Coordinates of C-alpha atoms and ligand atoms in Angstrom, one line a residue:
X1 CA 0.0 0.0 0.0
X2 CA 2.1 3.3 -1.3
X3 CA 1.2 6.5 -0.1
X4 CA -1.3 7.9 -2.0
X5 CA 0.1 11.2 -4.5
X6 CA -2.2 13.7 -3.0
X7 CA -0.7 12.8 0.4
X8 CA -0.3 15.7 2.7
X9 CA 3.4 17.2 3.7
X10 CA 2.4 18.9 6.5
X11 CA 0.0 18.5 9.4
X12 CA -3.5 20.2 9.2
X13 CA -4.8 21.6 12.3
X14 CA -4.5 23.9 15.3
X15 CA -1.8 21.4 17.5
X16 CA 1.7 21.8 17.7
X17 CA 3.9 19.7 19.9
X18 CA 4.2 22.0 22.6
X19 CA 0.7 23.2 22.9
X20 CA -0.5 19.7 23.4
X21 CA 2.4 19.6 26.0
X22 CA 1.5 22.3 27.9
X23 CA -2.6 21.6 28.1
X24 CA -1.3 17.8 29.1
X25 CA 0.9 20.1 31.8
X26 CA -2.2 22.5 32.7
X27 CA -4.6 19.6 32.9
X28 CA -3.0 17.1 34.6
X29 CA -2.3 14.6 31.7
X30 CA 1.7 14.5 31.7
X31 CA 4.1 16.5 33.6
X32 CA 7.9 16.9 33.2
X33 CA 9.5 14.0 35.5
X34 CA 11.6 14.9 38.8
X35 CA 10.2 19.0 38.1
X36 CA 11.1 20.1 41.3
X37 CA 14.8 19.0 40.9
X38 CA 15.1 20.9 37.6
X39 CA 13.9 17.8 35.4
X40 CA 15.4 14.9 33.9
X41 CA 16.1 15.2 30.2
X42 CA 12.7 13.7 27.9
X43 CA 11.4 11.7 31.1
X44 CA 7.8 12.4 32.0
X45 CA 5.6 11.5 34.7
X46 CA 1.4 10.7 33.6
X47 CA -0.9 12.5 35.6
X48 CA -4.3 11.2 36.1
X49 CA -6.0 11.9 32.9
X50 CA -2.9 11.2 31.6
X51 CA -2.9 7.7 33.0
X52 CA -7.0 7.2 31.8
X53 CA -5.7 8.0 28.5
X54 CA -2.6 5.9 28.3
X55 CA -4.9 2.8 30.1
X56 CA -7.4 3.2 27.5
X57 CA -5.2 3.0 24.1
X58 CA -3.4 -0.4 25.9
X59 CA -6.8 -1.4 26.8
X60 CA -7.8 -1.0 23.1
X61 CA -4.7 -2.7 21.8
X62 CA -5.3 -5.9 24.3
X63 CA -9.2 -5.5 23.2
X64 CA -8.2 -6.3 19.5
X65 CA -5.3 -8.4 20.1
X66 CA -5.9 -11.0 22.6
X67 CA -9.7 -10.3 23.5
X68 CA -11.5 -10.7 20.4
X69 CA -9.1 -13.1 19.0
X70 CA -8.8 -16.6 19.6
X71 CA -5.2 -17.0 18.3
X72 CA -3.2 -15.0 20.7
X73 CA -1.7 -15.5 24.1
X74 CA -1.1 -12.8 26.6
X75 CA 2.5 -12.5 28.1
X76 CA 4.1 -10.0 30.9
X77 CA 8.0 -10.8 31.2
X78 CA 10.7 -9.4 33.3
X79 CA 12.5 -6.2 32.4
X80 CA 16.0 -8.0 33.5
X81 CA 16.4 -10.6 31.7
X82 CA 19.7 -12.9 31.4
X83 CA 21.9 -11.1 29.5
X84 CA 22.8 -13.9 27.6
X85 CA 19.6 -12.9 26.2
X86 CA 20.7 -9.8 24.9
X87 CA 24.1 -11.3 23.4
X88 CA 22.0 -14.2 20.9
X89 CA 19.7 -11.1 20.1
X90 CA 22.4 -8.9 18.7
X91 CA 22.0 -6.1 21.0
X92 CA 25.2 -6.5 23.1
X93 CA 26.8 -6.5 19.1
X94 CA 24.6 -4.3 17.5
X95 CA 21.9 -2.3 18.8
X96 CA 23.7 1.1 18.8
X97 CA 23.3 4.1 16.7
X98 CA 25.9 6.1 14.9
X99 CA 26.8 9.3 16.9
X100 CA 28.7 12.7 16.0
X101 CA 29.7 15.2 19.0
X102 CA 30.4 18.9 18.3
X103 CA 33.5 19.9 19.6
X104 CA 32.1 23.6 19.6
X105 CA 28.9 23.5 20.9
X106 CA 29.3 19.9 22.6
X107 CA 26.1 18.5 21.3
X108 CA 25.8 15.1 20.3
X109 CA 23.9 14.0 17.4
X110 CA 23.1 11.1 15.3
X111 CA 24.7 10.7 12.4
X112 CA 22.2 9.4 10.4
X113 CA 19.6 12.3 11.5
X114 CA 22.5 15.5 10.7
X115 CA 19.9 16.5 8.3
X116 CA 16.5 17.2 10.6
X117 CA 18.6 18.5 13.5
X118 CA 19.9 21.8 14.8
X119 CA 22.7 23.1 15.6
X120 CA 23.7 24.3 19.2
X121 CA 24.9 27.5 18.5
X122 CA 23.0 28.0 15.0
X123 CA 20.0 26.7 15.6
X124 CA 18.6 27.3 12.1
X125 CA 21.6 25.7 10.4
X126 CA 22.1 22.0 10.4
X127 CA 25.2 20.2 12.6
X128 CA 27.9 20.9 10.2
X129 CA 26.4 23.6 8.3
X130 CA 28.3 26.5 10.1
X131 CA 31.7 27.4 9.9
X132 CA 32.2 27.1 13.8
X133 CA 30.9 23.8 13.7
X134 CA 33.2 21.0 14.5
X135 CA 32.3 17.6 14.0
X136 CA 34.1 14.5 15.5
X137 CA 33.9 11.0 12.9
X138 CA 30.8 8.9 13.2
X139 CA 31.1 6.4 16.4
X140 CA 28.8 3.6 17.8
X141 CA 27.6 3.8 20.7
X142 CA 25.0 1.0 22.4
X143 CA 21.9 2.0 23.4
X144 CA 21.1 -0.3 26.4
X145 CA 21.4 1.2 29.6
X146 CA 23.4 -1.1 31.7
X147 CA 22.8 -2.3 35.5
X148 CA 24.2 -4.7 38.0
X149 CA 22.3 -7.5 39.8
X150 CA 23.3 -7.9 43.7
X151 CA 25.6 -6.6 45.7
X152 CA 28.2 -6.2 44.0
X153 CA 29.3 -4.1 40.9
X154 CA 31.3 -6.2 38.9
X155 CA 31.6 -7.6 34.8
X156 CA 30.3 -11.2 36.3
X157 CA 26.7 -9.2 37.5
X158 CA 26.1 -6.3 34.6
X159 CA 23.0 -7.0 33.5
X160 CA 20.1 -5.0 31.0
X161 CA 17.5 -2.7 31.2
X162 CA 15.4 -4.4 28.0
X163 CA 15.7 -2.2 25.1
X164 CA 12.2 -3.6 23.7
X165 CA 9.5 -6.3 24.8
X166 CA 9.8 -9.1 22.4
X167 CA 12.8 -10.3 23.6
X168 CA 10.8 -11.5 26.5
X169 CA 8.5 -13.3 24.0
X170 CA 10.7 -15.3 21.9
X171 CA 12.9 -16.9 25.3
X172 CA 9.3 -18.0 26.3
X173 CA 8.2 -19.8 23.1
X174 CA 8.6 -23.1 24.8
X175 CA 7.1 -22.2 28.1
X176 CA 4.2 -20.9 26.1
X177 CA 3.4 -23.6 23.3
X178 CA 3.9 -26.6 26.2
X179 CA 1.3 -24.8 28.7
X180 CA -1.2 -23.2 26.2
X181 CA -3.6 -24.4 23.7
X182 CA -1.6 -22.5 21.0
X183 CA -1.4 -24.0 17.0
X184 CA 1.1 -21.7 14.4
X185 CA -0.5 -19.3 13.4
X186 CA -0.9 -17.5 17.2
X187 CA 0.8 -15.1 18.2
X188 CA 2.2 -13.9 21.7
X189 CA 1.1 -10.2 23.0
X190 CA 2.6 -8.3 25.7
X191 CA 2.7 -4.8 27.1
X192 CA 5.7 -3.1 29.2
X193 CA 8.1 -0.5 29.9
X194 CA 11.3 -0.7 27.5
X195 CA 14.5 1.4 28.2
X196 CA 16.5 3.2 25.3
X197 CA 19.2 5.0 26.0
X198 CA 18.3 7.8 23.1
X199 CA 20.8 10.2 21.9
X200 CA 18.5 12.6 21.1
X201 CA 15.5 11.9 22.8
X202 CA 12.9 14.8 22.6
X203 CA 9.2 15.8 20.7
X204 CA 7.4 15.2 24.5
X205 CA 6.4 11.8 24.6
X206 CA 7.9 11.0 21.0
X207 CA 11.2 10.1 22.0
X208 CA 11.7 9.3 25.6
X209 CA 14.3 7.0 27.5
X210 CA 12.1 5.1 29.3
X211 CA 8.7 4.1 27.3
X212 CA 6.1 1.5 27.0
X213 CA 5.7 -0.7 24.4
X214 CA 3.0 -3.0 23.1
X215 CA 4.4 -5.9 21.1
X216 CA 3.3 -8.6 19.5
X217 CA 5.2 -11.7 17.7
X218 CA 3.0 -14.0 15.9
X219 CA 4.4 -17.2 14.8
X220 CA 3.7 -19.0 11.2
X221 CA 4.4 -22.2 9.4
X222 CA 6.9 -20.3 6.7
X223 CA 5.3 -20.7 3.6
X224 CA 2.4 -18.3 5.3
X225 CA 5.2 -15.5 6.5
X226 CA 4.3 -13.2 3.4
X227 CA 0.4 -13.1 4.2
X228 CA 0.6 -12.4 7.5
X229 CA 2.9 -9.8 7.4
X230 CA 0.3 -7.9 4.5
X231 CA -2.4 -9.0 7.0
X232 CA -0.8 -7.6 10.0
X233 CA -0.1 -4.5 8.3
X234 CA -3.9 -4.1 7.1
X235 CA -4.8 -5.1 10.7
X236 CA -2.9 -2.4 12.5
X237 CA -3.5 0.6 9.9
X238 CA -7.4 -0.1 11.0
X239 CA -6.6 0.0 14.7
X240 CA -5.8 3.4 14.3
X241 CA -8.3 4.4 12.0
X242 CA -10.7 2.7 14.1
X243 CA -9.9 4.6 17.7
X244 CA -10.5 7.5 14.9
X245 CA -7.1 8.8 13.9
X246 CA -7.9 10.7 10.5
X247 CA -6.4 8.9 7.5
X248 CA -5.2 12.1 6.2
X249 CA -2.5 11.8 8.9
X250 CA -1.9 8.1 8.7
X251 CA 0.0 6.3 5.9
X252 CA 2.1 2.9 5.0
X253 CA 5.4 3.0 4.4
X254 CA 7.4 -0.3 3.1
X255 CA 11.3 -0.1 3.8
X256 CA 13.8 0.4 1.5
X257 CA 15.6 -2.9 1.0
X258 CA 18.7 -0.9 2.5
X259 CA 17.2 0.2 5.7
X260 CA 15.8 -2.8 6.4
X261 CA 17.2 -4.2 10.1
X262 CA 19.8 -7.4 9.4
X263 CA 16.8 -10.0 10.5
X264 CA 13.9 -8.4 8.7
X265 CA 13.4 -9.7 5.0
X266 CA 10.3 -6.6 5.0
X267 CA 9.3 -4.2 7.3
X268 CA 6.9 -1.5 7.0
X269 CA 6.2 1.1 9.5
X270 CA 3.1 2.9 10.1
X271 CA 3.4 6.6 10.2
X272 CA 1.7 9.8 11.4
X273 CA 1.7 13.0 10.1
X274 CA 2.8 14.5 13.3
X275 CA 3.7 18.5 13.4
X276 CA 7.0 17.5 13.2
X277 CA 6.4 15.4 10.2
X278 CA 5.6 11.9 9.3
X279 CA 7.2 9.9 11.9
X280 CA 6.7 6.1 12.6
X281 CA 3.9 5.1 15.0
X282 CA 4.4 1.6 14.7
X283 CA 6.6 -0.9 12.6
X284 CA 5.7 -4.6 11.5
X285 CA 8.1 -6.0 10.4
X286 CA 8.6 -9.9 8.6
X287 CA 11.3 -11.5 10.8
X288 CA 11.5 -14.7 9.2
X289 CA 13.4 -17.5 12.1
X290 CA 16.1 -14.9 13.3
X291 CA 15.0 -14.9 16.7
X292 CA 14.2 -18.7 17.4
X293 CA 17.4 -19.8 15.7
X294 CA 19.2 -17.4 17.3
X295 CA 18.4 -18.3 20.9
X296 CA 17.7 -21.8 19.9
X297 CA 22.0 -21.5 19.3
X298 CA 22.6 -19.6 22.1
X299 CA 20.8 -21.1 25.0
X300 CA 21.0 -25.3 23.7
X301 CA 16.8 -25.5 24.0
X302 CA 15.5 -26.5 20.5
X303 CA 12.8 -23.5 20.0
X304 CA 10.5 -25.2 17.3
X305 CA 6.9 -26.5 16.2
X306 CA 6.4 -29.9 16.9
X307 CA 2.9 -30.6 15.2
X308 CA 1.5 -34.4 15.0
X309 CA 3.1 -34.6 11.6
X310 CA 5.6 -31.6 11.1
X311 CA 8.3 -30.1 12.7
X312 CA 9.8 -26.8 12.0
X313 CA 10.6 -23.3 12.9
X314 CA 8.3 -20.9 12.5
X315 CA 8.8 -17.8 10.9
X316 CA 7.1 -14.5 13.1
X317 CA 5.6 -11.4 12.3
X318 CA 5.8 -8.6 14.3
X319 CA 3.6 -5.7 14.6
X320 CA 5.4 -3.4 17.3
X321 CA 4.0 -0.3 18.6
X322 CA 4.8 2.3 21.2
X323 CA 2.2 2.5 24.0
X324 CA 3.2 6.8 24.5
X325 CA 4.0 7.6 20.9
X326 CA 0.1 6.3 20.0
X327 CA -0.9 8.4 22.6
X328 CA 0.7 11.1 22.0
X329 CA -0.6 10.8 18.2
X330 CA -3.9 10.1 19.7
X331 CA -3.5 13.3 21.2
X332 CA -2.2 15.7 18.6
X333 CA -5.0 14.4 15.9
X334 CA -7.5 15.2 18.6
X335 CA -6.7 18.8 19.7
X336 CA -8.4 21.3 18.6
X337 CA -9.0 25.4 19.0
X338 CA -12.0 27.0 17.8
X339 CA -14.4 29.9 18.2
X340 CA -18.0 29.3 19.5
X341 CA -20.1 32.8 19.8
X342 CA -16.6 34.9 20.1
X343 CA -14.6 32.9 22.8
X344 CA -12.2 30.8 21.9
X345 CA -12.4 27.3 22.9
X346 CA -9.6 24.7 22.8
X347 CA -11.0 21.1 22.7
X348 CA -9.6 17.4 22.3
X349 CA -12.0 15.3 19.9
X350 CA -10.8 12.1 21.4
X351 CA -12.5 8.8 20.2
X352 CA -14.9 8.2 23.2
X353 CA -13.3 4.8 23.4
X354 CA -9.6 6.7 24.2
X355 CA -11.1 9.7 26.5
X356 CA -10.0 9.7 29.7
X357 CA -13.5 10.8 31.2
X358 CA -16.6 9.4 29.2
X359 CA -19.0 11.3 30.9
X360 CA -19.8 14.4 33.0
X361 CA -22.5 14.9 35.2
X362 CA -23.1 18.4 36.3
X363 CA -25.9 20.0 38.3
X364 CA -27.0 23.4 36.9
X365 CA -26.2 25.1 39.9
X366 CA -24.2 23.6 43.2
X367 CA -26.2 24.7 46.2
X368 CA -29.4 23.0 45.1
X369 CA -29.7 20.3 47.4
X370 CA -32.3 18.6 45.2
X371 CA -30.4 19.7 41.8
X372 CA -26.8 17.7 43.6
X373 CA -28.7 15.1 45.0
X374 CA -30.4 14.0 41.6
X375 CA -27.0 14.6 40.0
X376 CA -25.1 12.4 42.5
X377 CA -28.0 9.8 41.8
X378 CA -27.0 9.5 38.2
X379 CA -23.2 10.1 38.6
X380 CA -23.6 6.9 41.1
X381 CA -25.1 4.9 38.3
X382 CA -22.8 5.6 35.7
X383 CA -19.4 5.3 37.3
X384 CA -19.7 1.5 38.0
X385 CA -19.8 1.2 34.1
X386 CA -17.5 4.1 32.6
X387 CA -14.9 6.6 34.1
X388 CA -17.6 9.6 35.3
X389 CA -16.5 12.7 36.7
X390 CA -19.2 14.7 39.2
X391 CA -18.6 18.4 39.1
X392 CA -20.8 21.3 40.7
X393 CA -17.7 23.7 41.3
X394 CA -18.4 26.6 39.0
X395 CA -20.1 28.6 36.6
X396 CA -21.3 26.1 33.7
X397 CA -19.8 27.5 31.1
X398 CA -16.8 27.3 32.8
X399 CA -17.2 23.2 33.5
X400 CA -18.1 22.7 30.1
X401 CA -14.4 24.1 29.1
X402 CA -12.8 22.3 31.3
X403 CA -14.5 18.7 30.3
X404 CA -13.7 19.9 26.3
X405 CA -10.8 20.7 27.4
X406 CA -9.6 17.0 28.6
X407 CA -11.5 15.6 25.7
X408 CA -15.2 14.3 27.8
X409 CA -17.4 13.5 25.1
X410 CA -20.7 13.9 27.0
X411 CA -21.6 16.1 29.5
X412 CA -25.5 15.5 31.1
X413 CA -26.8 18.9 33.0
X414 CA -29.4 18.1 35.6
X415 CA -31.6 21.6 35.8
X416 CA -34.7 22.3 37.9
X417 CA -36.9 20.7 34.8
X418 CA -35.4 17.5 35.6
X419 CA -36.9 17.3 38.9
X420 CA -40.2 17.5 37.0
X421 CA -39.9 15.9 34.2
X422 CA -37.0 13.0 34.7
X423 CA -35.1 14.1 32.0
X424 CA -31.3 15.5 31.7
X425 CA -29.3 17.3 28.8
X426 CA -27.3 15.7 27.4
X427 CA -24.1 17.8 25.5
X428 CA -22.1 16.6 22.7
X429 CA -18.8 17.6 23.0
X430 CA -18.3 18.0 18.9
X431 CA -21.3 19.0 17.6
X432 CA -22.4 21.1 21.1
X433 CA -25.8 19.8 20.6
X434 CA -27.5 19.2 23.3
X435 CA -30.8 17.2 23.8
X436 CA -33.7 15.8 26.7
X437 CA -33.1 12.0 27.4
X438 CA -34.6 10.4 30.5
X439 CA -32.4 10.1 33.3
X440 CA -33.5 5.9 33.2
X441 CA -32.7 5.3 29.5
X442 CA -28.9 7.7 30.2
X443 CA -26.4 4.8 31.1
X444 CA -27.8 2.1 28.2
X445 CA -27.4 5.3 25.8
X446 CA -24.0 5.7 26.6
X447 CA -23.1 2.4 26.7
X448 CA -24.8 2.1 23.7
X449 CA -22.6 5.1 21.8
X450 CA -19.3 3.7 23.0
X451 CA -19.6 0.8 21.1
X452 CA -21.0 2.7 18.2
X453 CA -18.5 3.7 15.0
X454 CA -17.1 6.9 15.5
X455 CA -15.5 9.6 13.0
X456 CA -13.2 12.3 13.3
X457 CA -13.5 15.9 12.4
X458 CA -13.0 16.2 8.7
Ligands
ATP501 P1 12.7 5.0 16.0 O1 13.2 4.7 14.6 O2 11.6 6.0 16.1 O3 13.8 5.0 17.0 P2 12.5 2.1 16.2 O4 12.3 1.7 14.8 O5 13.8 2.0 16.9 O6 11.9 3.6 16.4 P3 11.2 -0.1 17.3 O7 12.4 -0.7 17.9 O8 10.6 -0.7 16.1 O9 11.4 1.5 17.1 O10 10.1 0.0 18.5 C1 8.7 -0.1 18.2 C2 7.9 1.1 18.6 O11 8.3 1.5 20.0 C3 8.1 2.4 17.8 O12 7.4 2.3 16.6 C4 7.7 3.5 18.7 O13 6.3 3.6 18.7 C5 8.1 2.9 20.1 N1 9.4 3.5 20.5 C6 10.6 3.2 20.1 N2 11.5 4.0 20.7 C7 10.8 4.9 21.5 C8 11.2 5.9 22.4 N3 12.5 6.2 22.6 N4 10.2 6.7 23.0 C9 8.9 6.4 22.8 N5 8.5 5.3 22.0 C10 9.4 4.6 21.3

């Protein structure tokens, strides 16, 4: 699947990187890790909605993975793993990136990114660009962050943060196909912080050091590798259309053969138009028996298939996607700034299904004992089944900002009428139309419109 000609160059709409940074700052989404120590570079702490948010797009991703599938397996391994893990992987050897330092402004930067970076003194020129510049030759430098298991610091204890999740999959292969009612094709999902030493982490939660990832490796008799891998991709582009990322902002794109990772015989990430430009969200790639083979070799345990009349290693394909960086995406596509009646509002268009807040119940005013008490009746009902906030702290207006503002697709008002007549308002975030539904019939509507298809703003 190219990219279409028309495709768009840059991103359409009001967010830019740091405006959706500081309303996840103002409004409690994400805030800038150890602040009150001056920060650590790129590391970020999730506030509450934050953590909603974040819950909801893993909770989505296990939804369509494991839950309504009946060929995968759910898996949560350790972080530290044995680092002979890492050696038959090729990261001890190989996961690095190449890195340039400026002897003048005493940046570092990759190598292979010289051309969309800045430089320290110059910042509109490239690394290299300026006279002053001074840059060092191209060196490697690995990417794991290193740590040591028991008391003491020595070679014989270093051990690995895990630079990604699957690791953790492939070393349980065995574990997994003896214990499980699992037949190639099935594949193996997990969910789980992965640490990345980045050069030059940065973009919020783009690029951090320490991120979550949601990986899957799905395992195939060989001779199937090449469907999957089209199907996985087809699979995962509607994920994101689905949870209503606009498909403006989403495209394919294959690998060049020469960029292609040393196990990978196709890869093809999934990218988002981000303000910074199309970046990858997600890459699947075709990883043929690398990973069995390798640790099969390393560790002496024979990590095959062994059906009633075959034996053999399957091949894997793995779609593998960054818990943050789909939020963040999730995010960006969803903000919004607009004028209603001459004030300017700023709203997040989230897909229900990825709000943080599904639903707001507000009395009209907050000293009506009858107008909270009805309120509180309803927010009751409705918080067992969906995440329901209860407000009656200001003005109205001023609590309908503030639930646009953290994306709440429905707000219900309970006024003096619905004392009379049982009925509530019910506001749409996006269209702001707002109509009478019985108080009774509210939670089975709501249920009812977060399984329902949803589309973004055009
Ligand atoms: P990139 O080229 O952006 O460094 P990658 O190709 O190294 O990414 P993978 O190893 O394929 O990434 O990891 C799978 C997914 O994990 C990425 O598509 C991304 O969503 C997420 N990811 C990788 N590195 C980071 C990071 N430093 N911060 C946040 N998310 C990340």
């Amino acid at each position: 699947m190219a990219s279409e000609p028309t495709e768009l160059t840059a991103y359409e709409g009001e967010a830019t990187i740091e405006k959706v940074a500081s309303l996840g700052r103002r409004r409690g989404f994400v805030y800038p890790s150890s602040d009150i120590y001056g920060g650590l570079g790129s590391a970020y702490d999730y506030g509450h909605y934050g953590v909603l948010l974040k819950d909801n797009v893993k909770g989505a991703w296990k939804r369509s993975m494991i839950q309504e599938r009946e060929d995968m397996v759910a898996l949560d391994s350790a972080v530290i793993l044995n680092p002979e893990v890492w050696i038959a992987s090729g990261h001890v050897g190989g996961f690095s990136d190449p890195l340039v330092d400026c002897r003048t402004c005493k940046l570092r930067f990759r190598a292979d990114h010289l051309e969309t970076s800045s430089c320290g003194k110059r910042p509109s020129k490239r690394p290299g660009e300026s006279p002053d510049c001074d840059l060092t030759e191209a060196r490697s430098f690995n990417l794991m962050f290193e740590t040591h298991i028991g008391a003491v610091a020595d070679s014989a204890s270093a051990a690995y943060l895990r630079p990604e999740t699957a690791q953790g999959i492939f070393i349980n292969f065995k574990n997994v196909t003896s214990s499980l009612r699992v037949k190639p094709p099935f594949g193996i999902a997990q969910i789980g912080k992965s640490f990345r030493n980045e050069i030059t982490p940065g973009n919020f939660l783009f690029r951090m050091r320490e991120f979550e990832q949601m990986e899957m490796e799905y395992f195939v008799p060989p001779a199937e590798a090449e469907e999957w891998y089209r199907y996985w991709i087809a699979e995962r582009y509607r994920w994101y259309t689905g949870l209503g990322i606009r498909t403006s902002h989403l495209r394919i794109r294959a690998h060049d053969p020469d960029e292609l990772s040393h196990y990978s015989s196709g890869t093809s990430d999934i990218e988002y138009l981000f303000p910074i430009g199309w970046s990858e969200l997600e890459g699947i790639a075709n990883r043929g028996d690398f990973d069995l083979r390798a640790h099969t070799e390393r560790s002496g345990q024979k990590l095959e298939w062994i059906g009633h009349e075959e034996r053999y290693v399957p091949y894997v394909i793995e779609p593998a996607a960054g818990a943050d960086r789909a939020a963040l995406a999730f995010l960006v596509d969803a903000y919004d700034e607009e004028e209603i009646e001459g004030r300017p509002r700023t709203v997040l268009r989230l897909h229900p299904r990825i709000a943080p807040v599904k639903a707001a119940v507000l009395p009209l005013v907050g000293n009506d004992a009858a107008l909270v008490e009805k309120a509180r009746g309803l927010f009751e009902d409705l918080r067992t089944h969906m995440t329901t906030e209860y407000d009656d702290s200001a003005a109205i207006g001023k609590r309908y900002r503030r639930q646009d503002e953290i994306g709440t697709p429905w707000a219900l008002t309970i006024d003096h009428e619905s004392l009379n007549d049982g009925q509530v308002t019910l506001r749409d975030r996006d269209t702001l139309q707002q109509e009478r539904i019985a108080i009774e019939g509210v939670r089975a509507l709501l249920l009812d419109r977060l399984e329902a298809p949803w589309s973004p703003r055009l």
